[in-house]
PDB file of C-alpha atoms in Angstrom:
ATOM      1  CA  MET A 522      54.385 104.258 113.538  1.00  0.00           C
ATOM      2  CA  GLU A 523      55.341 106.737 110.844  1.00  0.00           C
ATOM      3  CA  SER A 524      55.064 110.368 111.752  1.00  0.00           C
ATOM      4  CA  LEU A 525      52.678 112.593 109.823  1.00  0.00           C
ATOM      5  CA  GLN A 526      55.664 114.456 108.394  1.00  0.00           C
ATOM      6  CA  VAL A 527      57.168 111.247 106.983  1.00  0.00           C
ATOM      7  CA  LYS A 528      53.818 110.218 105.501  1.00  0.00           C
ATOM      8  CA  ASN A 529      53.364 113.628 103.898  1.00  0.00           C
ATOM      9  CA  LYS A 530      56.881 113.451 102.431  1.00  0.00           C
ATOM     10  CA  LYS A 531      56.206 110.004 100.959  1.00  0.00           C
ATOM     11  CA  GLN A 532      52.942 111.230  99.458  1.00  0.00           C
ATOM     12  CA  GLU A 533      54.693 114.287  98.047  1.00  0.00           C
ATOM     13  CA  ASN A 534      57.365 112.100  96.423  1.00  0.00           C
ATOM     14  CA  LYS A 535      54.667 109.820  95.026  1.00  0.00           C
ATOM     15  CA  ASP A 536      52.785 112.797  93.579  1.00  0.00           C
ATOM     16  CA  ILE A 537      55.949 114.137  91.959  1.00  0.00           C
ATOM     17  CA  PHE A 538      56.690 110.734  90.467  1.00  0.00           C
ATOM     18  CA  GLU A 539      53.133 110.391  89.152  1.00  0.00           C
ATOM     19  CA  SER A 540      53.288 113.856  87.574  1.00  0.00           C
ATOM     20  CA  SER A 541      56.496 112.895  85.765  1.00  0.00           C
ATOM     21  CA  LEU A 542      54.723 110.024  83.965  1.00  0.00           C
ATOM     22  CA  LYS A 543      52.643 110.305  80.838  1.00  0.00           C
ATOM     23  CA  SER A 544      49.986 107.916  82.132  1.00  0.00           C
ATOM     24  CA  ASN A 545      49.848 104.649  84.061  1.00  0.00           C
ATOM     25  CA  ASP A 546      47.781 103.262  81.177  1.00  0.00           C
ATOM     26  CA  THR A 547      50.663 103.607  78.734  1.00  0.00           C
ATOM     27  CA  GLU A 548      53.613 102.873  81.016  1.00  0.00           C
ATOM     28  CA  GLU A 549      55.285  99.470  81.085  1.00  0.00           C
ATOM     29  CA  LYS A 550      56.021  97.742  84.402  1.00  0.00           C
ATOM     30  CA  ILE A 551      59.779  97.705  83.754  1.00  0.00           C
ATOM     31  CA  ASP A 552      59.631 101.433  83.142  1.00  0.00           C
ATOM     32  CA  ILE A 553      57.548 102.222  86.222  1.00  0.00           C
ATOM     33  CA  TYR A 554      59.701 100.186  88.611  1.00  0.00           C
ATOM     34  CA  PHE A 555      63.117 100.638  87.013  1.00  0.00           C
ATOM     35  CA  TYR A 556      63.692 103.254  84.294  1.00  0.00           C
ATOM     36  CA  ARG A 557      61.256 105.932  85.501  1.00  0.00           C
ATOM     37  CA  PRO A 558      62.597 106.090  89.108  1.00  0.00           C
ATOM     38  CA  ILE A 559      66.153 106.316  87.775  1.00  0.00           C
ATOM     39  CA  GLY A 560      65.057 108.835  85.161  1.00  0.00           C
ATOM     40  CA  LEU A 561      63.374 110.975  87.810  1.00  0.00           C
ATOM     41  CA  GLN A 562      66.583 111.204  89.849  1.00  0.00           C
ATOM     42  CA  ILE A 563      68.501 112.144  86.697  1.00  0.00           C
ATOM     43  CA  ALA A 564      65.811 114.733  85.917  1.00  0.00           C
ATOM     44  CA  PHE A 565      66.216 116.266  89.413  1.00  0.00           C
ATOM     45  CA  PHE A 566      69.979 116.448  88.905  1.00  0.00           C
ATOM     46  CA  CYS A 567      69.627 118.000  85.448  1.00  0.00           C
ATOM     47  CA  GLN A 568      67.163 120.547  86.816  1.00  0.00           C
ATOM     48  CA  LYS A 569      69.690 121.568  89.497  1.00  0.00           C
ATOM     49  CA  VAL A 570      72.571 122.003  87.047  1.00  0.00           C
ATOM     50  CA  GLY A 571      70.420 123.719  84.428  1.00  0.00           C
ATOM     51  CA  LEU A 572      70.391 121.071  81.678  1.00  0.00           C
ATOM     52  CA  THR A 573      67.421 121.295  79.320  1.00  0.00           C
ATOM     53  CA  PRO A 574      65.411 118.238  78.180  1.00  0.00           C
ATOM     54  CA  ASN A 575      66.884 118.556  74.670  1.00  0.00           C
ATOM     55  CA  ALA A 576      70.423 118.564  76.064  1.00  0.00           C
ATOM     56  CA  VAL A 577      69.642 115.353  77.987  1.00  0.00           C
ATOM     57  CA  THR A 578      68.301 113.782  74.786  1.00  0.00           C
ATOM     58  CA  ILE A 579      71.483 114.665  72.889  1.00  0.00           C
ATOM     59  CA  ILE A 580      73.618 113.162  75.661  1.00  0.00           C
ATOM     60  CA  SER A 581      71.536 109.966  75.454  1.00  0.00           C
ATOM     61  CA  ILE A 582      72.389 109.703  71.743  1.00  0.00           C
ATOM     62  CA  PHE A 583      76.110 109.479  72.527  1.00  0.00           C
ATOM     63  CA  PHE A 584      75.595 106.774  75.142  1.00  0.00           C
ATOM     64  CA  GLY A 585      73.220 104.787  72.915  1.00  0.00           C
ATOM     65  CA  VAL A 586      75.498 104.965  69.870  1.00  0.00           C
ATOM     66  CA  GLY A 587      78.462 104.054  72.074  1.00  0.00           C
ATOM     67  CA  ALA A 588      76.567 101.003  73.273  1.00  0.00           C
ATOM     68  CA  GLY A 589      75.972  99.914  69.677  1.00  0.00           C
ATOM     69  CA  VAL A 590      79.673 100.223  68.849  1.00  0.00           C
ATOM     70  CA  LEU A 591      80.535  97.885  71.743  1.00  0.00           C
ATOM     71  CA  PHE A 592      78.188  95.209  70.376  1.00  0.00           C
ATOM     72  CA  TYR A 593      80.538  94.845  67.407  1.00  0.00           C
ATOM     73  CA  TYR A 594      83.103  93.040  69.545  1.00  0.00           C
ATOM     74  CA  PRO A 595      82.675  89.282  70.209  1.00  0.00           C
ATOM     75  CA  SER A 596      83.767  89.754  73.821  1.00  0.00           C
ATOM     76  CA  LEU A 597      80.988  89.201  76.365  1.00  0.00           C
ATOM     77  CA  SER A 598      82.595  91.530  78.891  1.00  0.00           C
ATOM     78  CA  VAL A 599      82.699  94.330  76.295  1.00  0.00           C
ATOM     79  CA  ASN A 600      79.114  93.548  75.302  1.00  0.00           C
ATOM     80  CA  VAL A 601      77.985  93.766  78.941  1.00  0.00           C
ATOM     81  CA  VAL A 602      79.474  97.266  79.137  1.00  0.00           C
ATOM     82  CA  GLY A 603      77.482  98.068  75.996  1.00  0.00           C
ATOM     83  CA  MET A 604      74.323  96.705  77.630  1.00  0.00           C
ATOM     84  CA  LEU A 605      74.849  98.937  80.657  1.00  0.00           C
ATOM     85  CA  LEU A 606      75.447 101.947  78.402  1.00  0.00           C
ATOM     86  CA  LEU A 607      72.256 101.210  76.479  1.00  0.00           C
ATOM     87  CA  MET A 608      70.292 100.914  79.726  1.00  0.00           C
ATOM     88  CA  PHE A 609      71.741 104.233  80.876  1.00  0.00           C
ATOM     89  CA  ALA A 610      70.865 105.811  77.527  1.00  0.00           C
ATOM     90  CA  ASN A 611      67.275 104.652  78.005  1.00  0.00           C
ATOM     91  CA  SER A 612      67.287 106.083  81.541  1.00  0.00           C
ATOM     92  CA  LEU A 613      68.363 109.409  80.032  1.00  0.00           C
ATOM     93  CA  ASP A 614      65.616 109.045  77.441  1.00  0.00           C
ATOM     94  CA  SER A 615      63.171 108.619  80.295  1.00  0.00           C
ATOM     95  CA  ALA A 616      64.696 111.563  82.156  1.00  0.00           C
ATOM     96  CA  ASP A 617      64.315 114.035  79.269  1.00  0.00           C
ATOM     97  CA  GLY A 618      60.556 113.523  79.125  1.00  0.00           C
ATOM     98  CA  GLN A 619      60.196 113.583  82.898  1.00  0.00           C
ATOM     99  CA  LEU A 620      62.272 116.765  83.081  1.00  0.00           C
ATOM    100  CA  ALA A 621      60.131 118.346  80.371  1.00  0.00           C
ATOM    101  CA  ARG A 622      56.923 117.521  82.250  1.00  0.00           C
ATOM    102  CA  LEU A 623      58.269 118.620  85.642  1.00  0.00           C
ATOM    103  CA  THR A 624      59.545 121.956  84.302  1.00  0.00           C
ATOM    104  CA  ASN A 625      56.792 122.400  81.696  1.00  0.00           C
ATOM    105  CA  ASN A 626      59.521 122.754  79.089  1.00  0.00           C
ATOM    106  CA  LYS A 627      57.850 120.752  76.348  1.00  0.00           C
ATOM    107  CA  SER A 628      58.172 121.394  72.626  1.00  0.00           C
ATOM    108  CA  ARG A 629      57.495 119.652  69.343  1.00  0.00           C
ATOM    109  CA  PHE A 630      61.175 119.893  68.447  1.00  0.00           C
ATOM    110  CA  GLY A 631      61.970 118.087  71.695  1.00  0.00           C
ATOM    111  CA  ARG A 632      59.572 115.279  70.785  1.00  0.00           C
ATOM    112  CA  ILE A 633      61.114 115.000  67.314  1.00  0.00           C
ATOM    113  CA  LEU A 634      64.629 114.943  68.753  1.00  0.00           C
ATOM    114  CA  ASP A 635      63.571 112.329  71.298  1.00  0.00           C
ATOM    115  CA  GLY A 636      62.300 110.090  68.510  1.00  0.00           C
ATOM    116  CA  PHE A 637      65.495 110.514  66.510  1.00  0.00           C
ATOM    117  CA  ALA A 638      67.565 109.521  69.548  1.00  0.00           C
ATOM    118  CA  GLY A 639      66.296 105.944  69.505  1.00  0.00           C
ATOM    119  CA  ASP A 640      66.827 105.750  65.761  1.00  0.00           C
ATOM    120  CA  PHE A 641      70.484 106.692  66.215  1.00  0.00           C
ATOM    121  CA  TRP A 642      70.929 104.047  68.923  1.00  0.00           C
ATOM    122  CA  PHE A 643      69.504 101.235  66.865  1.00  0.00           C
ATOM    123  CA  ALA A 644      71.175 102.320  63.625  1.00  0.00           C
ATOM    124  CA  SER A 645      74.461 101.939  65.497  1.00  0.00           C
ATOM    125  CA  ILE A 646      73.367  98.551  66.868  1.00  0.00           C
ATOM    126  CA  HIS A 647      72.303  97.242  63.468  1.00  0.00           C
ATOM    127  CA  ILE A 648      75.541  98.361  61.794  1.00  0.00           C
ATOM    128  CA  ALA A 649      77.609  96.782  64.574  1.00  0.00           C
ATOM    129  CA  ILE A 650      75.753  93.465  64.350  1.00  0.00           C
ATOM    130  CA  CYS A 651      76.102  93.357  60.555  1.00  0.00           C
ATOM    131  CA  LEU A 652      79.858  93.966  60.746  1.00  0.00           C
ATOM    132  CA  ARG A 653      80.191  91.430  63.555  1.00  0.00           C
ATOM    133  CA  ALA A 654      78.244  88.817  61.585  1.00  0.00           C
ATOM    134  CA  MET A 655      80.485  89.311  58.553  1.00  0.00           C
ATOM    135  CA  ASN A 656      83.530  88.738  60.756  1.00  0.00           C
ATOM    136  CA  GLU A 657      81.878  85.502  61.892  1.00  0.00           C
ATOM    137  CA  GLY A 658      81.451  84.227  58.330  1.00  0.00           C
ATOM    138  CA  TRP A 659      78.227  85.769  57.065  1.00  0.00           C
ATOM    139  CA  SER A 660      78.192  87.190  53.556  1.00  0.00           C
ATOM    140  CA  ALA A 661      77.183  90.755  52.751  1.00  0.00           C
ATOM    141  CA  ALA A 662      73.610  89.430  52.570  1.00  0.00           C
ATOM    142  CA  ILE A 663      73.347  90.046  56.307  1.00  0.00           C
ATOM    143  CA  TRP A 664      72.983  93.754  55.467  1.00  0.00           C
ATOM    144  CA  ILE A 665      69.678  92.983  53.744  1.00  0.00           C
ATOM    145  CA  PHE A 666      68.307  91.527  56.967  1.00  0.00           C
ATOM    146  CA  GLY A 667      69.841  94.343  59.000  1.00  0.00           C
ATOM    147  CA  ILE A 668      68.242  97.040  56.834  1.00  0.00           C
ATOM    148  CA  LEU A 669      64.853  95.288  56.694  1.00  0.00           C
ATOM    149  CA  ALA A 670      64.892  94.827  60.455  1.00  0.00           C
ATOM    150  CA  GLY A 671      65.819  98.493  60.848  1.00  0.00           C
ATOM    151  CA  LEU A 672      62.911  99.612  58.670  1.00  0.00           C
ATOM    152  CA  SER A 673      60.608  97.283  60.602  1.00  0.00           C
ATOM    153  CA  HIS A 674      61.814  98.817  63.835  1.00  0.00           C
ATOM    154  CA  LEU A 675      61.018 102.312  62.550  1.00  0.00           C
ATOM    155  CA  VAL A 676      57.443 101.335  61.696  1.00  0.00           C
ATOM    156  CA  GLN A 677      56.939  99.400  64.929  1.00  0.00           C
ATOM    157  CA  SER A 678      58.156 102.297  67.068  1.00  0.00           C
ATOM    158  CA  ALA A 679      56.206 104.871  65.063  1.00  0.00           C
ATOM    159  CA  MET A 680      52.902 103.031  65.381  1.00  0.00           C
ATOM    160  CA  ALA A 681      53.414 102.166  69.053  1.00  0.00           C
ATOM    161  CA  ASP A 682      54.132 105.819  69.811  1.00  0.00           C
ATOM    162  CA  TYR A 683      51.136 106.935  67.762  1.00  0.00           C
ATOM    163  CA  TYR A 684      48.689 104.586  69.479  1.00  0.00           C
ATOM    164  CA  ARG A 685      49.950 105.665  72.880  1.00  0.00           C
ATOM    165  CA  ASN A 686      49.346 109.306  71.994  1.00  0.00           C
ATOM    166  CA  VAL A 687      45.879 108.487  70.674  1.00  0.00           C
ATOM    167  CA  HIS A 688      45.076 106.803  73.988  1.00  0.00           C
ATOM    168  CA  LEU A 689      46.389 109.836  75.900  1.00  0.00           C
ATOM    169  CA  PHE A 690      44.360 112.135  73.628  1.00  0.00           C
ATOM    170  CA  PHE A 691      41.170 110.332  74.619  1.00  0.00           C
ATOM    171  CA  ILE A 692      41.814 110.212  78.356  1.00  0.00           C
ATOM    172  CA  LYS A 693      43.660 113.521  78.841  1.00  0.00           C
ATOM    173  CA  GLY A 694      42.779 115.685  75.852  1.00  0.00           C
ATOM    174  CA  THR A 695      45.175 117.781  73.796  1.00  0.00           C
ATOM    175  CA  ASN A 696      47.112 119.017  76.848  1.00  0.00           C
ATOM    176  CA  GLY A 697      48.014 115.504  77.960  1.00  0.00           C
ATOM    177  CA  SER A 698      48.844 114.132  74.533  1.00  0.00           C
ATOM    178  CA  GLU A 699      51.470 114.762  71.870  1.00  0.00           C
ATOM    179  CA  LEU A 700      49.139 113.756  69.050  1.00  0.00           C
ATOM    180  CA  ASP A 701      49.749 115.654  65.820  1.00  0.00           C
ATOM    181  CA  ASN A 702      48.090 115.450  62.421  1.00  0.00           C
ATOM    182  CA  SER A 703      49.589 115.926  58.978  1.00  0.00           C
ATOM    183  CA  LYS A 704      47.117 118.626  57.932  1.00  0.00           C
ATOM    184  CA  ASP A 705      48.238 121.038  60.664  1.00  0.00           C
ATOM    185  CA  LEU A 706      51.881 120.092  60.196  1.00  0.00           C
ATOM    186  CA  GLN A 707      51.621 120.696  56.441  1.00  0.00           C
ATOM    187  CA  GLU A 708      50.218 124.175  57.008  1.00  0.00           C
ATOM    188  CA  GLU A 709      53.064 125.027  59.389  1.00  0.00           C
ATOM    189  CA  TYR A 710      55.622 123.572  56.980  1.00  0.00           C
ATOM    190  CA  ASP A 711      54.283 125.591  54.041  1.00  0.00           C
ATOM    191  CA  GLN A 712      54.642 128.818  56.036  1.00  0.00           C
ATOM    192  CA  MET A 713      58.358 128.238  56.679  1.00  0.00           C
ATOM    193  CA  SER A 714      61.060 129.694  54.467  1.00  0.00           C
ATOM    194  CA  TRP A 715      64.053 127.702  53.209  1.00  0.00           C
ATOM    195  CA  SER A 716      66.139 130.873  53.155  1.00  0.00           C
ATOM    196  CA  LYS A 717      65.414 131.845  56.774  1.00  0.00           C
ATOM    197  CA  GLN A 718      64.426 128.570  58.473  1.00  0.00           C
ATOM    198  CA  ALA A 719      66.295 125.896  56.518  1.00  0.00           C
ATOM    199  CA  TRP A 720      67.101 123.608  59.459  1.00  0.00           C
ATOM    200  CA  THR A 721      63.661 123.913  61.058  1.00  0.00           C
ATOM    201  CA  LYS A 722      61.982 123.302  57.702  1.00  0.00           C
ATOM    202  CA  PHE A 723      64.185 120.247  57.050  1.00  0.00           C
ATOM    203  CA  VAL A 724      63.337 118.722  60.440  1.00  0.00           C
ATOM    204  CA  SER A 725      59.658 119.583  59.966  1.00  0.00           C
ATOM    205  CA  ARG A 726      59.652 117.830  56.587  1.00  0.00           C
ATOM    206  CA  GLY A 727      60.963 114.659  58.206  1.00  0.00           C
ATOM    207  CA  TYR A 728      58.392 114.823  60.995  1.00  0.00           C
ATOM    208  CA  LEU A 729      55.608 115.519  58.496  1.00  0.00           C
ATOM    209  CA  ASN A 730      56.558 112.399  56.516  1.00  0.00           C
ATOM    210  CA  TYR A 731      56.737 110.419  59.785  1.00  0.00           C
ATOM    211  CA  THR A 732      53.226 111.545  60.761  1.00  0.00           C
ATOM    212  CA  LYS A 733      51.831 110.773  57.297  1.00  0.00           C
ATOM    213  CA  MET A 734      53.238 107.247  57.588  1.00  0.00           C
ATOM    214  CA  GLN A 735      51.463 106.779  60.930  1.00  0.00           C
ATOM    215  CA  GLU A 736      48.221 107.966  59.392  1.00  0.00           C
ATOM    216  CA  ARG A 737      48.537 105.684  56.344  1.00  0.00           C
ATOM    217  CA  PHE A 738      48.816 102.661  58.631  1.00  0.00           C
ATOM    218  CA  SER A 739      45.635 103.627  60.530  1.00  0.00           C
ATOM    219  CA  PRO A 740      42.868 104.650  58.065  1.00  0.00           C
ATOM    220  CA  LYS A 741      39.915 103.762  60.330  1.00  0.00           C
ATOM    221  CA  LEU A 742      41.527 105.570  63.228  1.00  0.00           C
ATOM    222  CA  GLN A 743      41.939 108.655  61.012  1.00  0.00           C
ATOM    223  CA  ARG A 744      38.241 108.514  60.171  1.00  0.00           C
ATOM    224  CA  LEU A 745      37.421 108.332  63.893  1.00  0.00           C
ATOM    225  CA  LEU A 746      39.730 111.235  64.765  1.00  0.00           C
ATOM    226  CA  GLY A 747      38.228 113.282  61.928  1.00  0.00           C
ATOM    227  CA  VAL A 748      34.667 112.944  63.195  1.00  0.00           C
ATOM    228  CA  ILE A 749      35.808 113.651  66.773  1.00  0.00           C
ATOM    229  CA  ARG A 750      37.495 116.898  65.719  1.00  0.00           C
ATOM    230  CA  ARG A 751      34.331 117.954  63.883  1.00  0.00           C
ATOM    231  CA  GLU A 752      31.714 116.924  66.435  1.00  0.00           C
ATOM    232  CA  PHE A 753      33.416 117.417  69.804  1.00  0.00           C
ATOM    233  CA  LYS A 754      35.368 120.653  69.554  1.00  0.00           C
ATOM    234  CA  GLU A 755      34.630 121.445  73.204  1.00  0.00           C
ATOM    235  CA  GLY A 756      35.842 118.071  74.460  1.00  0.00           C
ATOM    236  CA  LEU A 757      34.738 114.444  74.472  1.00  0.00           C
ATOM    237  CA  PRO A 758      31.726 113.233  76.485  1.00  0.00           C
ATOM    238  CA  VAL A 759      32.755 111.595  79.762  1.00  0.00           C
ATOM    239  CA  ASN A 760      31.058 108.298  78.920  1.00  0.00           C
ATOM    240  CA  LEU A 761      32.911 108.115  75.598  1.00  0.00           C
ATOM    241  CA  ILE A 762      36.244 108.740  77.333  1.00  0.00           C
ATOM    242  CA  HIS A 763      35.497 106.005  79.879  1.00  0.00           C
ATOM    243  CA  ASP A 764      34.396 103.441  77.312  1.00  0.00           C
ATOM    244  CA  PHE A 765      37.289 104.131  74.952  1.00  0.00           C
ATOM    245  CA  ARG A 766      39.747 103.764  77.800  1.00  0.00           C
ATOM    246  CA  GLN A 767      38.225 100.455  78.868  1.00  0.00           C
ATOM    247  CA  MET A 768      38.330  99.006  75.359  1.00  0.00           C
ATOM    248  CA  ASN A 769      41.651 100.486  74.266  1.00  0.00           C
ATOM    249  CA  LYS A 770      43.745 100.010  77.423  1.00  0.00           C
ATOM    250  CA  PRO A 771      44.362  96.264  76.808  1.00  0.00           C
ATOM    251  CA  LEU A 772      45.951  97.192  73.461  1.00  0.00           C
ATOM    252  CA  MET A 773      48.647  99.235  75.190  1.00  0.00           C
ATOM    253  CA  LYS A 774      50.544  96.062  76.089  1.00  0.00           C
ATOM    254  CA  TYR A 775      51.219  95.495  72.395  1.00  0.00           C
ATOM    255  CA  THR A 776      52.690  98.976  72.032  1.00  0.00           C
ATOM    256  CA  ASN A 777      55.046  98.057  74.879  1.00  0.00           C
ATOM    257  CA  ILE A 778      56.047  94.722  73.348  1.00  0.00           C
ATOM    258  CA  VAL A 779      57.274  96.290  70.095  1.00  0.00           C
ATOM    259  CA  GLN A 780      59.065  99.115  71.905  1.00  0.00           C
ATOM    260  CA  PHE A 781      62.400  99.244  73.718  1.00  0.00           C
ATOM    261  CA  ASN A 782      62.209  96.821  76.631  1.00  0.00           C
ATOM    262  CA  THR A 783      61.150  93.590  74.936  1.00  0.00           C
ATOM    263  CA  ARG A 784      63.498  93.957  71.978  1.00  0.00           C
ATOM    264  CA  VAL A 785      66.428  94.829  74.234  1.00  0.00           C
ATOM    265  CA  ILE A 786      65.841  91.880  76.567  1.00  0.00           C
ATOM    266  CA  PHE A 787      66.075  89.534  73.584  1.00  0.00           C
ATOM    267  CA  LEU A 788      68.984  91.464  72.084  1.00  0.00           C
ATOM    268  CA  PHE A 789      70.903  90.953  75.328  1.00  0.00           C
ATOM    269  CA  LEU A 790      70.002  87.249  75.253  1.00  0.00           C
ATOM    270  CA  TRP A 791      71.398  86.845  71.733  1.00  0.00           C
ATOM    271  CA  LEU A 792      74.561  88.659  72.774  1.00  0.00           C
ATOM    272  CA  PHE A 793      75.021  86.434  75.825  1.00  0.00           C
ATOM    273  CA  ILE A 794      74.869  83.292  73.681  1.00  0.00           C
ATOM    274  CA  ASP A 795      76.996  84.934  70.946  1.00  0.00           C
ATOM    275  CA  TYR A 796      74.316  84.837  68.234  1.00  0.00           C
ATOM    276  CA  ALA A 797      73.715  88.570  67.843  1.00  0.00           C
ATOM    277  CA  TRP A 798      72.428  88.181  64.268  1.00  0.00           C
ATOM    278  CA  ILE A 799      69.294  86.387  65.536  1.00  0.00           C
ATOM    279  CA  TYR A 800      68.098  89.810  66.667  1.00  0.00           C
ATOM    280  CA  PHE A 801      67.294  90.740  63.053  1.00  0.00           C
ATOM    281  CA  PHE A 802      65.116  87.672  62.567  1.00  0.00           C
ATOM    282  CA  PHE A 803      63.384  88.266  65.902  1.00  0.00           C
ATOM    283  CA  ASP A 804      62.523  91.771  64.722  1.00  0.00           C
ATOM    284  CA  LEU A 805      61.282  90.584  61.341  1.00  0.00           C
ATOM    285  CA  PHE A 806      59.427  87.386  62.219  1.00  0.00           C
ATOM    286  CA  VAL A 807      58.261  87.932  65.803  1.00  0.00           C
ATOM    287  CA  LEU A 808      57.774  91.665  66.312  1.00  0.00           C
ATOM    288  CA  ASN A 809      56.325  92.361  62.852  1.00  0.00           C
ATOM    289  CA  PRO A 810      53.416  89.909  63.312  1.00  0.00           C
ATOM    290  CA  ILE A 811      52.740  91.568  66.668  1.00  0.00           C
ATOM    291  CA  LEU A 812      52.769  94.945  64.894  1.00  0.00           C
ATOM    292  CA  ILE A 813      50.222  93.698  62.343  1.00  0.00           C
ATOM    293  CA  TYR A 814      47.993  92.280  65.078  1.00  0.00           C
ATOM    294  CA  MET A 815      48.274  95.518  67.068  1.00  0.00           C
ATOM    295  CA  CYS A 816      47.268  97.640  64.070  1.00  0.00           C
ATOM    296  CA  ASN A 817      44.328  95.374  63.207  1.00  0.00           C
ATOM    297  CA  ARG A 818      43.023  95.430  66.775  1.00  0.00           C
ATOM    298  CA  GLN A 819      43.333  99.201  66.955  1.00  0.00           C
ATOM    299  CA  GLU A 820      41.463  99.576  63.664  1.00  0.00           C
ATOM    300  CA  LYS A 821      38.610  97.431  65.008  1.00  0.00           C
ATOM    301  CA  VAL A 822      38.357  99.603  68.116  1.00  0.00           C
ATOM    302  CA  SER A 823      38.358 102.719  65.921  1.00  0.00           C
ATOM    303  CA  ALA A 824      35.621 101.329  63.674  1.00  0.00           C
ATOM    304  CA  HIS A 825      33.502 100.484  66.726  1.00  0.00           C
ATOM    305  CA  PHE A 826      33.665 104.012  68.133  1.00  0.00           C
ATOM    306  CA  TYR A 827      33.190 105.624  64.734  1.00  0.00           C
ATOM    307  CA  GLU A 828      29.885 103.781  64.376  1.00  0.00           C
ATOM    308  CA  ARG A 829      28.943 104.619  67.941  1.00  0.00           C
ATOM    309  CA  ILE A 830      29.554 108.340  67.437  1.00  0.00           C
ATOM    310  CA  ASN A 831      27.443 108.310  64.281  1.00  0.00           C
ATOM    311  CA  GLU A 832      24.628 106.660  66.243  1.00  0.00           C
ATOM    312  CA  TYR A 833      25.104 109.272  68.987  1.00  0.00           C
ATOM    313  CA  LYS A 834      24.727 112.053  66.388  1.00  0.00           C
ATOM    314  CA  GLU A 835      21.480 110.546  65.136  1.00  0.00           C
TER     315      GLU A 835
END
């Protein structure tokens, strides 16, 4: 039988791991059982040596971009090294968030930088695949598909991230979510000076545009969030939190499908069979329909709760 000390240690480790996650509702199985445990160990190491979450994010950019460069070569052994680098980059991406939560060193700039990291990875991957395809006989037209797939990826990732933060906002409130709105961001942006805060203002402009795009793709959700901010300034009713979670949780699987793990599994498959260019068409004609379905389902949920809140007010 396990001693009480061993049991307490296991429970302590479990509690630490749980506290390093955003929420079990929004975590994917591959992340919980693979990337998050690895990321937690990296986070512990970084905490010991004094690395900040932002420094970890920047390091992940180099590994992710390096992985993309290796996908240019038609050698499977080189590609496998690239796959391992990309997996390590994603472990670092997991570690930066876990480190931020464990050390309470969270910032909006860190979230923005974290989002840019993935964009750098996949920009490198798309460029490498386009160049590789041209070496294999494709015309320059492959760049059209590469760019369209890249833009699709940006929208898919943006909306998946937004819906996850909306879910966290409902079940954890503002402290457990990274949900922003363009109105507040615009006010902060307008108060910045180009002469004194040029870099911060430039980054803020990009994030403001990013947030406005998320809001344009979710009009009914914006209407719901608007009435919630007006009517429930002291917090949401418990029954509303419970019911929203029950109805919205099944939609979280779609945010996972259009994010990192699914696309990378298929990317690796195309690389193994030496048809890397198929990745673009998978992004365009498989993941985009899932994105559309995800947005439509989320809008229906938002409309349902908007009507319910209005009935509650009456």
